[in-house]
Structure formats: structure tokens, C-alpha cells
């Protein structure tokens, strides 16, 4: 609806970042002058309780951004081993109490499957000591980790950036907005390696590997939302833009 006046020059494609190269080929496009990756979850998706993203509203455990297929949060919570749950909670949620939460989930599902978001939120919160619950909702990191696992969010970032850098027009710009430290770290290191691909030892006076940069960094540090933007849209507070 917002693009109604521009649809003669807009093409909408329902797909994933990792297929953008194929999509450009299908559309007969050699490349692009500008590329914007918005790695965040859609706010309308978060606000639809039935999608299962929220630990504040009761809903079936889903968490799929694309509901046309793939595993759900129910599959992860009820099907992963304690070791697998611990791994994703620790890696994707940076959760200090990953093992405790995973063990509690596994004990609970022995009685009956865990089916709802509030049930999962209560289990996660109950595994965290009261003195460590000061930083937001105690289930926040657990939900983030499971959402990332369900949607494979981190897996496609680096490979997509590297592949599409080759499709960027000379003088073009690639911009990536990330919303948590795991995403930003991948973007930062990938951009840095493209801008400085040399693999020679740092004490070597002259480059011997011959690798040449394919991009130039426009932003040495990420662009952050202004105070006004934070006031108008609180969900932008964690956003980082790198170009």
C-alpha cells in the first residue's frame, strides 16, 4: 500500500537473503547500485501474538518469520537434546544460565510437550536466580536464541554479503542494519575482511599474498539512532548501521 505510487518500478520477491544472487539473475539484473539488508524482525510480526515471538503473550510455539515451511520453536524446544539447547542458548542468546534453562526444559517436557510461549517463558525465568533478573525480562535471551535457530538468521549473513559484494556496481553502496551484537559482529568482521583481505603476517613489510580490497568502508564505526529516533521508535535503540 505504501509503495502503490511506485509499483511500476518495484519488484517484490518472497525469499531469503541467501537467494538474492539467483533472484538478480532471474530478473535479468547484472547487479545493483544500492543494497540494504535489514536484519531485524518485522515489528508487525512481533506484535501478532499468534506468531509466538513474544514472551509476554500466550501463543503456540512457532517463531517462524516465513510460515510457509521449516521447523518451529515447538520442534526446537521439544526435540533438541539438552546439549543442543544449551549450545544455542549460550551461542545465540549469550545466556549465562543456558545449562540450567535447558535442563529445566528437558525435565518439563518429560511430563508433556511444551506448547505455549508463556509456558516456555516461565520455565526460562524460573531457571534464572532472582538476583540475576534485573536486565529486562528473564526469558528475553532464551526467546532470542530459539528465534535465531528457527529462522537460521545468522547463517546467511556473511555468505550473502560476500556473494552480493561482487554484484554491487562500481561506486555503489551496501548498507546493513543489525539489531544485536551477534549480527553486528558478523557484519563488522565480514566488511573488514573485504576491505582488507591481506592474510600476510602483520610484521611482513610488503604484502606477498596479492589480495586486493574489493570494497572501501564508508563507516569506520556504526551509525546509531539519534535520541529523537529512539523517542519516536523505541525498538530502534539497539540498531547499528554499517556501510
XYZ file of N, CA and C in Angstrom:
729
model
N 0.833 -1.210 0.000
C 0.000 0.000 0.000
C 0.865 1.256 0.000
N 1.936 1.251 0.789
C 2.792 2.435 0.847
C 3.545 2.667 -0.462
N 3.786 1.601 -1.202
C 4.532 1.710 -2.454
C 3.619 1.803 -3.666
N 2.319 1.978 -3.440
C 1.343 1.917 -4.534
C 1.697 2.853 -5.689
N 2.210 4.035 -5.396
C 2.511 5.004 -6.453
C 3.788 4.679 -7.216
N 4.528 3.674 -6.736
C 5.834 3.377 -7.347
C 5.912 1.954 -7.890
N 4.793 1.238 -7.935
C 4.837 -0.173 -8.277
C 5.280 -0.445 -9.709
N 5.300 0.600 -10.557
C 5.797 0.396 -11.923
C 7.311 0.190 -11.936
N 7.977 0.469 -10.804
C 9.433 0.250 -10.750
C 9.846 -0.544 -9.504
N 8.917 -1.283 -8.942
C 9.194 -2.091 -7.752
C 8.878 -3.551 -8.050
N 9.770 -4.443 -7.635
C 9.509 -5.880 -7.726
C 9.644 -6.471 -6.334
N 8.585 -7.098 -5.838
C 8.602 -7.725 -4.521
C 8.856 -9.216 -4.689
N 9.781 -9.752 -3.905
C 10.119 -11.172 -4.002
C 10.081 -11.784 -2.609
N 9.348 -12.882 -2.456
C 9.256 -13.586 -1.185
C 10.365 -14.641 -1.157
N 11.449 -14.346 -0.439
C 12.564 -15.285 -0.402
C 13.510 -14.913 0.730
N 14.691 -15.526 0.734
C 15.686 -15.295 1.783
C 16.894 -14.565 1.210
N 17.667 -13.918 2.081
C 18.862 -13.194 1.652
C 19.797 -14.065 0.817
N 19.906 -15.350 1.195
C 20.904 -16.187 0.536
C 20.547 -16.508 -0.911
N 19.358 -16.092 -1.356
C 18.967 -16.324 -2.757
C 18.991 -15.055 -3.605
N 19.503 -13.957 -3.051
C 19.428 -12.691 -3.786
C 20.196 -12.764 -5.103
N 21.349 -13.454 -5.107
C 22.111 -13.593 -6.346
C 21.298 -14.280 -7.429
N 20.631 -15.375 -7.060
C 19.785 -16.097 -8.008
C 18.624 -15.223 -8.475
N 18.077 -14.448 -7.542
C 16.933 -13.595 -7.882
C 17.340 -12.516 -8.885
N 18.529 -11.929 -8.682
C 19.019 -10.942 -9.639
C 19.135 -11.559 -11.029
N 19.643 -12.807 -11.082
C 19.763 -13.498 -12.370
C 18.397 -13.721 -12.993
N 17.428 -14.160 -12.167
C 16.083 -14.426 -12.673
C 15.427 -13.154 -13.219
N 15.771 -12.008 -12.616
C 15.193 -10.733 -13.044
C 16.002 -10.101 -14.171
N 17.108 -10.751 -14.561
C 17.929 -10.222 -15.643
C 18.746 -9.013 -15.246
N 19.116 -8.919 -13.968
C 19.886 -7.774 -13.470
C 21.334 -8.188 -13.201
N 22.275 -7.410 -13.751
C 23.689 -7.711 -13.512
C 24.080 -7.423 -12.067
N 23.472 -6.389 -11.494
C 23.826 -6.015 -10.130
C 22.947 -4.888 -9.651
N 23.458 -4.124 -8.701
C 22.666 -3.034 -8.128
C 23.571 -1.902 -7.677
N 23.027 -0.688 -7.697
C 23.763 0.476 -7.214
C 23.684 0.590 -5.700
N 22.630 0.030 -5.126
C 22.468 0.095 -3.672
C 21.821 -1.167 -3.144
N 22.303 -1.630 -2.011
C 21.724 -2.797 -1.363
C 21.561 -2.498 0.121
N 20.369 -2.742 0.640
C 20.099 -2.541 2.066
C 19.611 -3.849 2.668
N 20.350 -4.353 3.639
C 19.940 -5.537 4.389
C 19.389 -5.075 5.736
N 18.131 -5.346 5.983
C 17.530 -5.064 7.285
C 17.414 -6.406 8.008
N 18.300 -6.648 8.967
C 18.368 -7.949 9.622
C 17.368 -8.095 10.771
N 16.598 -7.076 11.023
C 15.691 -7.114 12.161
C 14.435 -7.911 11.892
N 13.776 -8.312 12.962
C 12.461 -8.935 12.872
C 11.432 -7.844 12.592
N 10.454 -8.142 11.764
C 9.411 -7.172 11.451
C 8.555 -6.884 12.681
N 8.384 -5.610 12.999
C 7.557 -5.246 14.151
C 6.135 -5.797 14.064
N 5.482 -5.765 12.876
C 4.150 -6.377 12.801
C 4.159 -7.859 13.162
N 5.246 -8.565 12.805
C 5.336 -9.969 13.198
C 5.413 -10.102 14.716
N 6.243 -9.260 15.341
C 6.375 -9.309 16.800
C 5.046 -9.020 17.486
N 4.267 -8.115 16.885
C 3.034 -7.670 17.527
C 1.869 -8.631 17.325
N 2.017 -9.603 16.431
C 0.973 -10.612 16.237
C 1.229 -11.743 17.228
N 0.457 -11.771 18.294
C 0.699 -12.731 19.376
C 0.749 -14.165 18.876
N -0.107 -14.481 17.893
C -0.189 -15.867 17.444
C 1.074 -16.355 16.732
N 1.988 -15.422 16.383
C 3.226 -15.839 15.725
C 4.209 -16.463 16.713
N 4.001 -16.216 18.017
C 4.812 -16.882 19.032
C 6.162 -16.267 19.310
N 6.370 -14.990 18.935
C 7.653 -14.336 19.190
C 7.737 -13.735 20.591
N 6.586 -13.472 21.199
C 6.555 -12.716 22.448
C 6.520 -13.614 23.682
N 7.313 -13.237 24.672
C 7.283 -13.938 25.957
C 6.282 -13.293 26.909
N 5.556 -12.265 26.409
C 4.582 -11.560 27.233
C 3.145 -11.962 26.914
N 2.935 -12.635 25.774
C 1.586 -13.020 25.369
C 1.565 -14.521 25.062
N 0.467 -15.169 25.430
C 0.385 -16.615 25.239
C 0.036 -16.951 23.791
N 0.772 -17.904 23.236
C 0.553 -18.319 21.853
C 1.263 -19.649 21.629
N 0.915 -20.355 20.549
C 1.642 -21.582 20.213
C 3.109 -21.258 19.912
N 3.993 -22.200 20.205
C 5.418 -22.003 19.943
C 5.683 -22.144 18.442
N 5.801 -21.009 17.767
C 6.057 -21.019 16.324
C 7.377 -20.306 16.020
N 7.373 -18.974 16.013
C 8.554 -18.117 15.809
C 9.116 -18.145 14.395
N 8.404 -18.725 13.433
C 8.881 -18.678 12.052
C 8.566 -17.318 11.437
N 9.564 -16.691 10.826
C 9.307 -15.463 10.081
C 8.560 -15.791 8.785
N 8.933 -16.907 8.173
C 8.260 -17.374 6.961
C 7.481 -18.632 7.328
N 6.178 -18.510 7.391
C 5.351 -19.617 7.884
C 5.005 -20.633 6.806
N 5.639 -20.519 5.645
C 5.339 -21.466 4.563
C 6.092 -22.781 4.726
N 6.991 -22.863 5.705
C 7.712 -24.119 5.917
C 8.777 -23.971 6.983
N 9.551 -25.045 7.175
C 10.644 -25.007 8.136
C 10.235 -25.454 9.523
N 11.242 -25.584 10.401
C 10.979 -26.012 11.766
C 10.361 -24.880 12.572
N 9.694 -25.223 13.655
C 9.088 -24.235 14.539
C 9.801 -24.245 15.890
N 9.453 -23.282 16.721
C 10.010 -23.250 18.073
C 9.587 -24.476 18.867
N 8.402 -24.988 18.587
C 7.938 -26.219 19.234
C 8.905 -27.364 18.936
N 9.341 -27.470 17.686
C 10.278 -28.534 17.291
C 11.596 -28.409 18.042
N 12.092 -27.176 18.182
C 13.364 -26.950 18.864
C 13.231 -27.259 20.354
N 12.209 -26.689 20.982
C 12.042 -26.827 22.430
C 11.790 -28.277 22.830
N 11.038 -28.998 22.032
C 10.663 -30.363 22.401
C 11.514 -31.448 21.744
N 12.314 -31.073 20.752
C 13.073 -32.073 20.021
C 14.576 -32.040 20.209
N 15.116 -30.875 20.597
C 16.567 -30.762 20.751
C 17.010 -31.396 22.060
N 18.205 -31.965 22.064
C 18.766 -32.527 23.293
C 19.160 -31.410 24.241
N 19.431 -31.764 25.486
C 19.873 -30.767 26.475
C 21.149 -30.083 26.006
N 22.053 -30.856 25.402
C 23.323 -30.285 24.925
C 23.081 -29.300 23.784
N 22.162 -29.657 22.855
C 21.859 -28.765 21.732
C 21.180 -27.491 22.216
N 20.240 -27.618 23.149
C 19.571 -26.435 23.690
C 20.578 -25.533 24.406
N 21.461 -26.140 25.179
C 22.481 -25.364 25.886
C 23.343 -24.595 24.892
N 23.708 -25.252 23.803
C 24.565 -24.613 22.795
C 23.901 -23.386 22.188
N 22.639 -23.522 21.750
C 22.020 -22.380 21.081
C 21.683 -21.264 22.072
N 21.304 -21.622 23.302
C 21.016 -20.586 24.302
C 22.271 -19.804 24.646
N 23.388 -20.500 24.713
C 24.656 -19.852 25.039
C 25.183 -19.039 23.862
N 25.131 -19.643 22.652
C 25.707 -19.001 21.470
C 24.838 -17.880 20.932
N 23.544 -18.148 20.744
C 22.653 -17.180 20.109
C 21.979 -16.241 21.108
N 21.852 -16.677 22.368
C 21.222 -15.832 23.369
C 22.222 -15.207 24.317
N 23.475 -15.667 24.235
C 24.518 -15.219 25.164
C 23.996 -15.299 26.607
N 23.324 -16.412 26.856
C 22.658 -16.637 28.139
C 23.615 -17.334 29.112
N 23.887 -16.686 30.248
C 24.791 -17.237 31.263
C 24.260 -18.521 31.876
N 22.946 -18.652 31.950
C 22.338 -19.798 32.622
C 21.745 -20.788 31.607
N 22.432 -20.924 30.476
C 21.937 -21.779 29.396
C 21.719 -23.218 29.858
N 22.673 -23.791 30.582
C 22.539 -25.180 31.005
C 21.360 -25.351 31.954
N 21.186 -24.437 32.885
C 20.072 -24.532 33.833
C 18.733 -24.469 33.109
N 18.623 -23.560 32.135
C 17.369 -23.417 31.389
C 17.110 -24.670 30.559
N 18.141 -25.166 29.884
C 17.994 -26.362 29.055
C 17.564 -27.563 29.898
N 18.174 -27.726 31.060
C 17.815 -28.852 31.935
C 16.364 -28.750 32.399
N 15.943 -27.523 32.713
C 14.560 -27.342 33.180
C 13.568 -27.632 32.056
N 13.890 -27.209 30.840
C 13.031 -27.504 29.687
C 12.918 -29.009 29.488
N 14.045 -29.705 29.555
C 14.044 -31.158 29.324
C 13.262 -31.901 30.401
N 13.354 -31.445 31.643
C 12.592 -32.100 32.713
C 11.100 -31.873 32.520
N 10.733 -30.660 32.135
C 9.314 -30.336 31.964
C 8.693 -31.123 30.811
N 9.416 -31.266 29.716
C 8.834 -31.939 28.554
C 8.744 -33.447 28.730
N 9.411 -33.993 29.737
C 9.269 -35.425 30.040
C 7.847 -35.736 30.504
N 7.203 -34.742 31.119
C 5.831 -34.930 31.598
C 4.828 -34.772 30.457
N 5.002 -33.703 29.665
C 4.174 -33.455 28.492
C 4.864 -32.392 27.644
N 4.579 -32.352 26.332
C 5.241 -31.367 25.467
C 4.986 -29.933 25.918
N 5.966 -29.086 25.705
C 5.835 -27.647 25.990
C 5.234 -27.012 24.744
N 4.057 -26.415 24.879
C 3.327 -25.970 23.699
C 3.180 -24.456 23.571
N 3.277 -23.720 24.670
C 2.956 -22.298 24.588
C 4.146 -21.409 24.960
N 4.065 -20.158 24.497
C 5.127 -19.190 24.762
C 5.225 -18.859 26.250
N 4.080 -18.700 26.918
C 4.133 -18.370 28.340
C 4.697 -19.520 29.162
N 4.416 -20.737 28.747
C 4.972 -21.899 29.444
C 6.494 -21.897 29.330
N 6.991 -21.637 28.119
C 8.440 -21.569 27.913
C 9.043 -20.403 28.699
N 8.368 -19.254 28.675
C 8.872 -18.077 29.384
C 8.975 -18.346 30.883
N 7.986 -19.023 31.438
C 8.000 -19.335 32.864
C 9.125 -20.307 33.218
N 9.360 -21.275 32.342
C 10.444 -22.231 32.579
C 11.798 -21.531 32.545
N 11.989 -20.664 31.558
C 13.260 -19.948 31.443
C 13.474 -19.019 32.630
N 12.433 -18.278 32.985
C 12.552 -17.348 34.108
C 12.829 -18.080 35.407
N 12.182 -19.228 35.589
C 12.357 -19.980 36.826
C 13.738 -20.574 36.989
N 14.492 -20.695 35.876
C 15.831 -21.268 35.950
C 16.897 -20.229 36.273
N 16.526 -18.953 36.242
C 17.488 -17.880 36.496
C 17.337 -17.389 37.932
N 18.439 -17.352 38.698
C 18.368 -16.869 40.078
C 17.776 -15.466 40.157
N 16.993 -15.214 41.177
C 16.303 -13.922 41.314
C 17.257 -12.742 41.259
N 18.441 -12.889 41.844
C 19.400 -11.776 41.882
C 19.950 -11.428 40.498
N 19.730 -12.294 39.499
C 20.244 -12.065 38.148
C 19.147 -11.697 37.160
N 17.988 -11.283 37.655
C 16.867 -10.988 36.765
C 16.652 -9.507 36.523
N 17.650 -8.700 36.736
C 17.467 -7.246 36.653
C 17.491 -6.721 35.227
N 18.130 -7.440 34.298
C 18.302 -6.943 32.936
C 17.132 -7.379 32.041
N 16.039 -6.639 32.057
C 14.896 -6.959 31.224
C 14.210 -8.243 31.654
N 13.336 -8.748 30.795
C 12.600 -9.973 31.107
C 13.568 -11.148 31.119
N 13.490 -12.015 32.131
C 14.453 -13.123 32.227
C 14.394 -14.128 31.079
N 13.301 -14.140 30.316
C 13.196 -15.081 29.192
C 13.647 -14.473 27.867
N 14.027 -13.203 27.884
C 14.345 -12.492 26.632
C 15.437 -13.189 25.823
N 16.509 -13.569 26.475
C 17.629 -14.191 25.758
C 17.261 -15.576 25.232
N 16.453 -16.287 25.989
C 16.010 -17.614 25.543
C 15.181 -17.498 24.273
N 14.250 -16.562 24.245
C 13.408 -16.385 23.063
C 14.231 -15.924 21.862
N 15.203 -15.038 22.097
C 16.067 -14.591 21.004
C 16.825 -15.771 20.404
N 17.393 -16.603 21.256
C 18.192 -17.734 20.791
C 17.362 -18.711 19.971
N 16.178 -19.038 20.457
C 15.331 -20.008 19.751
C 14.830 -19.421 18.436
N 14.496 -18.129 18.428
C 14.060 -17.470 17.195
C 15.168 -17.506 16.142
N 16.411 -17.231 16.556
C 17.536 -17.255 15.622
C 17.740 -18.650 15.055
N 17.621 -19.668 15.918
C 17.785 -21.052 15.468
C 16.682 -21.447 14.496
N 15.450 -21.106 14.814
C 14.310 -21.475 13.966
C 14.462 -20.881 12.564
N 14.910 -19.631 12.489
C 14.960 -18.927 11.214
C 16.329 -18.944 10.544
N 17.320 -19.559 11.200
C 18.659 -19.603 10.620
C 19.198 -18.219 10.328
N 18.931 -17.276 11.239
C 19.196 -15.867 10.961
C 20.672 -15.535 10.736
N 21.561 -16.158 11.497
C 22.974 -15.789 11.401
C 23.686 -16.498 10.260
N 23.147 -17.648 9.850
C 23.849 -18.486 8.881
C 24.030 -17.821 7.526
N 23.095 -16.948 7.140
C 23.129 -16.408 5.773
C 23.814 -15.051 5.660
N 24.156 -14.429 6.795
C 24.635 -13.046 6.734
C 25.965 -12.931 5.991
N 26.992 -13.638 6.469
C 28.316 -13.496 5.853
C 28.327 -13.938 4.396
N 27.749 -15.097 4.104
C 27.799 -15.601 2.729
C 27.036 -14.692 1.780
N 25.937 -14.091 2.262
C 25.154 -13.192 1.411
C 25.930 -11.907 1.134
N 26.560 -11.346 2.162
C 27.341 -10.120 1.978
C 28.478 -10.360 0.992
N 29.204 -11.468 1.175
C 30.343 -11.758 0.299
C 29.890 -11.977 -1.149
N 28.824 -12.744 -1.322
C 28.358 -13.029 -2.676
C 27.837 -11.773 -3.368
N 27.125 -10.933 -2.626
C 26.488 -9.774 -3.249
C 27.429 -8.588 -3.404
N 28.552 -8.596 -2.679
C 29.563 -7.557 -2.906
C 30.016 -7.605 -4.360
N 30.098 -8.816 -4.922
C 30.522 -8.983 -6.304
C 29.473 -8.483 -7.289
N 28.238 -8.310 -6.829
C 27.157 -7.829 -7.704
C 26.889 -6.343 -7.502
N 27.674 -5.705 -6.644
C 27.487 -4.277 -6.374
C 28.175 -3.463 -7.466
N 27.473 -2.497 -8.040
C 28.050 -1.651 -9.086
C 29.217 -0.839 -8.537
N 30.152 -0.496 -9.414
C 31.264 0.362 -9.000
C 30.706 1.670 -8.459
N 31.168 2.060 -7.269
C 30.646 3.272 -6.645
C 29.339 3.072 -5.907
N 28.824 1.842 -5.946
C 27.570 1.549 -5.256
C 27.767 1.435 -3.755
N 26.669 1.269 -3.048
C 26.717 1.191 -1.584
C 25.956 -0.045 -1.094
N 26.544 -0.705 -0.110
C 25.855 -1.788 0.595
C 25.719 -1.352 2.047
N 24.493 -1.338 2.546
C 24.228 -0.931 3.923
C 23.543 -2.080 4.658
N 23.972 -2.322 5.887
C 23.400 -3.407 6.680
C 22.995 -2.875 8.049
N 21.737 -3.082 8.410
C 21.241 -2.707 9.735
C 21.119 -3.973 10.571
N 21.805 -4.011 11.697
C 21.708 -5.143 12.613
C 21.089 -4.675 13.928
N 20.609 -5.652 14.726
C 19.879 -5.286 15.931
C 20.378 -5.960 17.197
N 21.388 -6.817 17.075
C 22.021 -7.322 18.293
C 23.483 -7.635 18.006
N 24.253 -7.824 19.053
C 25.706 -7.903 18.943
C 26.181 -9.052 18.060
N 25.466 -10.174 18.060
C 25.885 -11.309 17.248
C 25.853 -10.956 15.762
N 24.764 -10.319 15.331
C 24.659 -9.898 13.932
C 25.722 -8.861 13.603
N 25.838 -7.839 14.452
C 26.776 -6.751 14.170
C 28.208 -7.261 14.085
N 28.557 -8.229 14.926
C 29.918 -8.773 14.908
C 30.218 -9.430 13.564
N 29.240 -10.168 13.028
C 29.431 -10.828 11.731
C 29.587 -9.785 10.627
N 28.717 -8.767 10.645
C 28.776 -7.715 9.630
C 30.122 -6.982 9.710
N 30.518 -6.625 10.914
C 31.767 -5.879 11.106
C 32.974 -6.656 10.589
N 33.086 -7.924 10.982
C 34.249 -8.715 10.579
C 34.229 -9.023 9.082
N 33.032 -9.248 8.521
C 32.945 -9.525 7.081
C 33.329 -8.294 6.276
N 32.788 -7.139 6.646
C 33.155 -5.891 5.973
C 34.662 -5.643 6.078
N 35.220 -5.857 7.279
C 36.643 -5.601 7.497
C 37.513 -6.499 6.622
N 37.127 -7.770 6.494
C 37.932 -8.688 5.692
C 37.827 -8.383 4.199
N 36.680 -7.835 3.763
C 36.542 -7.439 2.362
C 37.352 -6.179 2.061
N 37.405 -5.274 3.046
C 38.136 -4.024 2.868
C 39.646 -4.208 3.040
N 40.033 -5.255 3.779
C 41.455 -5.544 3.991
C 41.652 -7.057 3.961
N 41.689 -7.644 2.756
C 41.734 -9.107 2.645
C 43.127 -9.721 2.814
N 44.142 -8.891 2.993
C 45.517 -9.394 3.110
C 45.638 -10.381 4.271
N 46.264 -11.538 4.001
C 46.451 -12.560 5.023
C 47.915 -12.723 5.409
N 48.747 -11.794 4.975
C 50.170 -11.850 5.311
C 50.383 -11.572 6.792
N 51.443 -12.101 7.380
C 51.774 -11.758 8.773
C 51.917 -10.249 8.932
N 51.463 -9.712 10.040
C 51.459 -8.270 10.243
C 52.859 -7.662 10.253
N 53.862 -8.468 10.589
C 55.217 -7.925 10.642
C 55.918 -7.980 9.277
N 55.229 -8.479 8.247
C 55.809 -8.504 6.911
C 55.736 -7.099 6.320
N 56.869 -6.524 5.894
C 56.871 -5.121 5.436
C 56.074 -4.884 4.161
N 55.996 -5.889 3.264
C 55.284 -5.735 1.998
C 54.339 -6.925 1.817
N 53.144 -6.642 1.335
C 52.158 -7.709 1.100
C 52.691 -8.690 0.062
N 52.613 -9.970 0.402
C 53.079 -11.012 -0.509
C 51.932 -11.860 -1.051
N 50.752 -11.753 -0.415
C 49.635 -12.615 -0.841
C 48.926 -12.086 -2.080
N 49.057 -10.778 -2.319
C 48.492 -10.195 -3.527
C 47.000 -9.971 -3.518
N 46.369 -10.173 -2.368
C 44.916 -9.983 -2.305
C 44.573 -8.490 -2.269
N 43.642 -8.083 -3.109
C 43.274 -6.674 -3.206
C 41.878 -6.434 -2.618
N 41.689 -5.284 -1.974
C 40.364 -4.971 -1.418
C 39.305 -4.890 -2.516
N 38.118 -5.369 -2.213
C 37.015 -5.270 -3.170
C 36.044 -4.169 -2.791
N 36.177 -3.636 -1.570
C 35.297 -2.556 -1.109
C 36.089 -1.554 -0.278
N 35.452 -0.413 -0.056
C 36.004 0.572 0.871
C 34.964 0.845 1.940
N 35.388 0.825 3.199
C 34.450 1.086 4.285
C 34.063 2.560 4.295
N 32.763 2.827 4.299
C 32.262 4.206 4.394
C 32.130 4.599 5.860
N 31.750 3.650 6.685
C 31.563 3.908 8.118
C 32.615 3.140 8.912
N 33.542 3.858 9.527
C 34.535 3.197 10.376
C 33.865 2.660 11.643
N 32.881 3.412 12.121
C 32.081 2.987 13.272
C 30.618 2.963 12.837
N 29.791 2.152 13.485
C 28.391 2.071 13.056
C 27.633 3.363 13.317
N 26.659 3.640 12.471
C 25.756 4.772 12.670
C 24.651 4.311 13.609
N 24.410 5.084 14.659
C 23.421 4.722 15.681
C 22.197 5.631 15.577
N 21.058 5.188 16.068
C 19.858 6.035 16.035
C 20.044 7.275 16.906
N 19.451 8.366 16.463
C 19.531 9.591 17.245
C 18.601 9.509 18.451
N 18.778 10.430 19.350
C 17.920 10.469 20.534
C 16.459 10.645 20.130
N 16.237 11.467 19.100
C 14.865 11.689 18.631
C 14.262 10.403 18.065
N 15.065 9.655 17.302
C 14.553 8.407 16.734
C 14.218 7.406 17.829
N 15.060 7.352 18.849
C 14.781 6.461 19.977
C 13.463 6.814 20.653
N 13.193 8.116 20.749
C 11.947 8.558 21.378
C 10.741 8.183 20.521
N 10.900 8.299 19.189
C 9.785 8.023 18.282
C 9.592 6.524 18.048
N 10.674 5.760 18.149
C 10.612 4.321 17.882
C 11.578 3.617 18.830
N 11.070 3.168 19.962
C 11.930 2.582 20.992
C 12.662 1.332 20.506
N 12.099 0.644 19.515
C 12.734 -0.581 19.031
C 14.002 -0.306 18.212
N 14.251 0.960 17.905
C 15.457 1.279 17.150
C 16.686 1.426 18.025
N 16.521 1.341 19.350
C 17.622 1.692 20.249
C 18.848 0.800 20.088
N 18.667 -0.431 19.640
C 19.808 -1.334 19.505
C 20.331 -1.411 18.076
N 19.747 -0.640 17.165
C 20.125 -0.735 15.753
C 21.514 -0.167 15.475
N 22.241 -0.842 14.598
C 23.548 -0.344 14.131
C 23.591 -0.466 12.621
N 23.986 0.626 11.954
C 24.046 0.672 10.502
C 25.504 0.770 10.071
N 25.940 -0.172 9.241
C 27.294 -0.142 8.670
C 27.172 -0.094 7.149
N 28.050 0.699 6.532
C 28.004 0.908 5.066
C 29.382 0.648 4.455
